[in-house]
Amino acid sequence: ERTISIAIDGPAAAGKSTVAKILAEDYSYLYIDTGAMYRALTYMVLKKNEDLENEAAVKEILSDAHIELVPSESGQLVFVNGENVTEQIRSHEVTNSVSIAAKHASVREEMVKRQQDMAVNGRVVMDGRDIGTHVLPNAEVKIFLRASVTERAKRRHEENLSKGFTSDLAQLELEIERRDKLDSEREVAPLKKAEDAVEIDTTSLSIQGVVDEIKKIVQERL
Ligand code: C5P
């Protein structure tokens, strides 16, 4: 059997990580959540009270940040310089600031290098915004997940409520739209479907439905 890499891109809250985790588990591949790396960096920048717009400052913080993604029962733990930031990086504050840290060219260059090193032996499921276009341009399987903003906001809302967090559906919809806009319109490696990616609209599909679609594509390439 071939050693392959699976790249999953798409807008915010499209279900990428949920689906990627299941695929990684089923194939015994390594799951790499690249969004978590940008979130971990953002967390560090906010903690140091640095200006997210200041590229040199953000890049310097990244240079000093040892970011680890550790597989666990629940999917993945995230550490920065030994600190477990798994929960902190999902905060409202990080979520609404991360696209600023992620727009800087020198930051992306370093992140892409680290991500390519993690994937060097294949057998990875990597999700993000630029995986099919920049990080793993030669991935055997490239998927681009889409879903309507309304559906994505609804899913995130239900997820929040199930975790016991307060959640405002209309607010979520606005925040998701804003993040998509920033990620799609930035100059460096914007969110974009790779030409050779297979697009799946998940609006009316179940999680298992999406997983099954992707597995069909994987079987063809193995
Ligand atoms: O996937 P997630 O929503 O956790 O990603 C958080 C943010 O990190 C995105 O909104 C985007 O700004 C940035 N990101 C990126 N490139 C990636 C993954 C995430 O720019 N490959």
XYZ file of C-alpha atoms and ligand atoms in Angstrom:
243
model
C 0.000 0.000 0.000
C 1.235 3.486 -0.817
C 2.115 6.088 1.752
C -0.112 9.050 1.146
C -0.925 12.454 2.529
C -4.438 13.817 2.851
C -4.875 17.601 2.694
C -8.158 19.097 3.901
C -8.850 22.790 3.423
C -11.898 24.971 3.737
C -13.405 27.944 5.528
C -13.928 28.296 9.272
C -16.129 25.731 10.996
C -16.675 23.631 7.880
C -16.030 20.434 9.840
C -12.437 19.958 8.713
C -10.998 18.913 12.061
C -13.883 16.596 12.950
C -13.534 14.758 9.668
C -9.718 14.821 9.694
C -9.590 13.271 13.173
C -11.856 10.397 12.140
C -9.846 9.717 8.977
C -6.555 9.811 10.889
C -7.943 7.380 13.452
C -9.346 4.984 10.821
C -6.143 4.895 8.737
C -3.753 5.179 11.712
C -2.340 8.334 10.193
C -1.036 11.353 12.065
C -3.545 14.211 12.394
C -1.992 17.659 12.061
C -4.228 20.634 12.870
C -2.337 23.579 11.338
C -4.955 26.059 12.586
C -3.920 25.086 16.115
C -0.385 26.257 15.323
C -1.587 29.711 14.242
C -3.833 29.780 17.297
C -0.938 28.850 19.608
C 1.132 31.665 18.134
C -1.750 34.117 18.560
C -2.147 33.035 22.164
C 1.545 33.810 22.790
C 1.322 37.223 21.091
C -1.735 38.184 23.152
C -0.093 36.917 26.333
C 2.943 39.105 25.658
C 0.692 42.055 24.849
C 2.355 42.481 21.487
C 0.655 44.058 18.487
C -0.642 41.353 16.144
C -0.210 43.740 13.215
C 3.521 44.041 13.902
C 4.982 41.368 11.629
C 8.533 41.498 13.036
C 7.292 41.161 16.609
C 4.951 38.279 15.751
C 7.689 36.523 13.782
C 10.101 36.860 16.678
C 7.600 35.333 19.080
C 7.129 32.459 16.646
C 10.887 31.911 16.402
C 10.986 31.451 20.176
C 7.845 29.338 20.301
C 8.226 25.592 20.362
C 4.775 24.416 19.267
C 3.923 20.761 19.783
C 0.866 18.878 18.566
C 0.506 15.757 20.661
C -1.975 13.050 19.669
C -4.356 12.145 22.500
C -7.610 10.321 23.178
C -9.609 13.446 22.482
C -7.739 14.151 19.259
C -4.846 16.403 19.912
C -3.180 18.382 22.681
C -1.351 21.617 21.913
C 1.706 22.813 23.831
C 3.746 25.990 23.474
C 7.128 25.959 25.192
C 5.826 23.193 27.427
C 2.584 24.957 28.422
C -0.607 23.057 27.650
C -2.721 25.595 25.722
C -5.226 23.155 24.225
C -8.225 24.958 25.706
C -6.902 28.517 25.727
C -6.343 28.549 21.965
C -10.097 28.012 21.399
C -11.027 31.174 23.309
C -13.112 33.862 21.706
C -10.200 36.269 21.893
C -7.800 33.955 20.063
C -10.427 32.960 17.488
C -11.160 36.566 16.627
C -7.479 37.594 16.396
C -5.826 34.609 14.742
C -6.367 35.758 11.140
C -4.235 38.821 11.842
C -1.249 36.796 13.049
C -1.742 34.434 10.099
C -1.558 37.070 7.397
C 2.164 37.848 7.733
C 4.433 36.430 5.019
C 7.395 35.614 7.298
C 5.097 33.928 9.800
C 3.527 31.758 7.119
C 6.908 30.864 5.664
C 8.068 29.531 9.032
C 4.774 27.729 9.717
C 4.812 26.045 6.311
C 8.373 24.846 6.912
C 7.413 23.329 10.276
C 4.300 21.719 8.818
C 6.219 20.209 5.909
C 8.742 18.745 8.366
C 5.907 17.126 10.323
C 4.523 15.567 7.158
C 7.810 14.444 5.670
C 7.085 10.730 6.063
C 3.535 10.864 4.705
C 0.671 9.042 6.429
C -0.757 12.365 7.586
C -4.128 14.036 7.537
C -3.478 17.753 7.645
C -6.159 20.410 7.802
C -5.991 24.163 7.317
C -6.404 26.831 4.683
C -3.364 26.456 2.413
C -2.486 22.775 2.733
C -3.401 21.730 -0.799
C -2.064 24.952 -2.310
C 1.192 25.546 -0.360
C 2.049 23.138 2.436
C 1.509 19.830 0.623
C 1.135 20.744 -3.049
C 1.900 17.106 -3.938
C -0.601 15.516 -1.553
C -2.204 12.460 -3.130
C -5.629 13.444 -1.798
C -6.801 17.044 -1.609
C -10.229 17.891 -0.262
C -11.915 21.273 -0.068
C -14.884 21.339 2.319
C -17.609 23.897 1.941
C -20.863 24.586 3.784
C -23.153 27.570 3.964
C -22.336 30.181 6.612
C -25.708 29.574 8.246
C -25.011 25.861 8.562
C -21.488 26.391 9.869
C -22.646 28.911 12.465
C -25.411 26.533 13.523
C -22.967 23.646 13.996
C -20.553 25.767 16.017
C -23.468 27.098 18.082
C -24.634 23.584 18.945
C -21.071 22.559 19.749
C -20.726 25.531 22.121
C -24.020 24.789 23.853
C -23.149 21.116 24.247
C -19.913 22.155 25.967
C -21.910 24.401 28.296
C -20.563 27.633 26.774
C -22.769 30.627 26.138
C -23.305 31.142 22.434
C -24.981 33.670 20.186
C -25.911 32.285 16.782
C -26.156 35.624 14.961
C -22.852 36.760 16.448
C -21.177 33.505 15.407
C -22.389 33.947 11.863
C -20.847 37.432 11.727
C -17.548 36.238 13.202
C -17.271 33.305 10.831
C -17.961 35.578 7.864
C -15.364 38.054 9.026
C -12.697 35.372 9.515
C -13.425 33.853 6.089
C -13.135 37.266 4.515
C -9.767 37.973 6.158
C -8.450 34.491 5.301
C -9.673 34.642 1.684
C -8.536 38.154 0.933
C -5.066 38.186 2.494
C -2.145 38.576 0.098
C -0.099 35.565 1.160
C -1.506 32.070 0.620
C -5.181 32.990 0.959
C -7.871 30.410 1.589
C -8.474 28.944 -1.845
C -9.392 25.589 -3.330
C -6.365 23.950 -4.994
C -7.055 23.315 -8.664
C -6.759 19.571 -8.165
C -8.770 19.448 -4.913
C -12.094 17.644 -4.751
C -14.786 19.933 -3.438
C -17.386 18.542 -1.042
C -20.350 20.610 0.058
C -21.168 19.350 3.536
C -24.231 21.542 4.128
C -26.650 18.644 3.926
C -24.258 15.782 4.732
C -23.674 14.049 8.062
C -20.151 13.763 9.442
C -20.067 10.096 8.441
C -21.373 11.045 5.007
C -18.419 13.362 4.488
C -15.961 10.773 5.823
C -17.353 8.161 3.425
C -17.020 10.501 0.432
C -13.389 11.179 1.291
C -12.639 7.494 1.849
C -13.882 6.721 -1.645
C -11.364 9.199 -3.001
C -8.597 7.830 -0.782
C -9.267 4.241 -1.960
C -8.745 5.340 -5.549
C -5.316 6.745 -4.711
C -3.939 4.074 -2.364
O -8.654 25.905 11.413
P -8.853 27.012 12.429
O -10.183 27.650 12.322
O -8.507 26.602 13.803
O -7.769 28.103 11.997
C -7.619 29.305 12.708
C -7.043 30.371 11.804
O -5.676 30.093 11.495
C -7.714 30.575 10.447
O -8.846 31.415 10.537
C -6.580 31.202 9.632
O -6.489 32.590 9.874
C -5.350 30.544 10.190
N -4.890 29.413 9.392
C -4.154 29.679 8.265
N -3.607 28.666 7.549
C -3.794 27.393 7.918
C -4.583 27.098 9.054
C -5.139 28.128 9.759
O -3.974 30.838 7.894
N -3.219 26.416 7.222
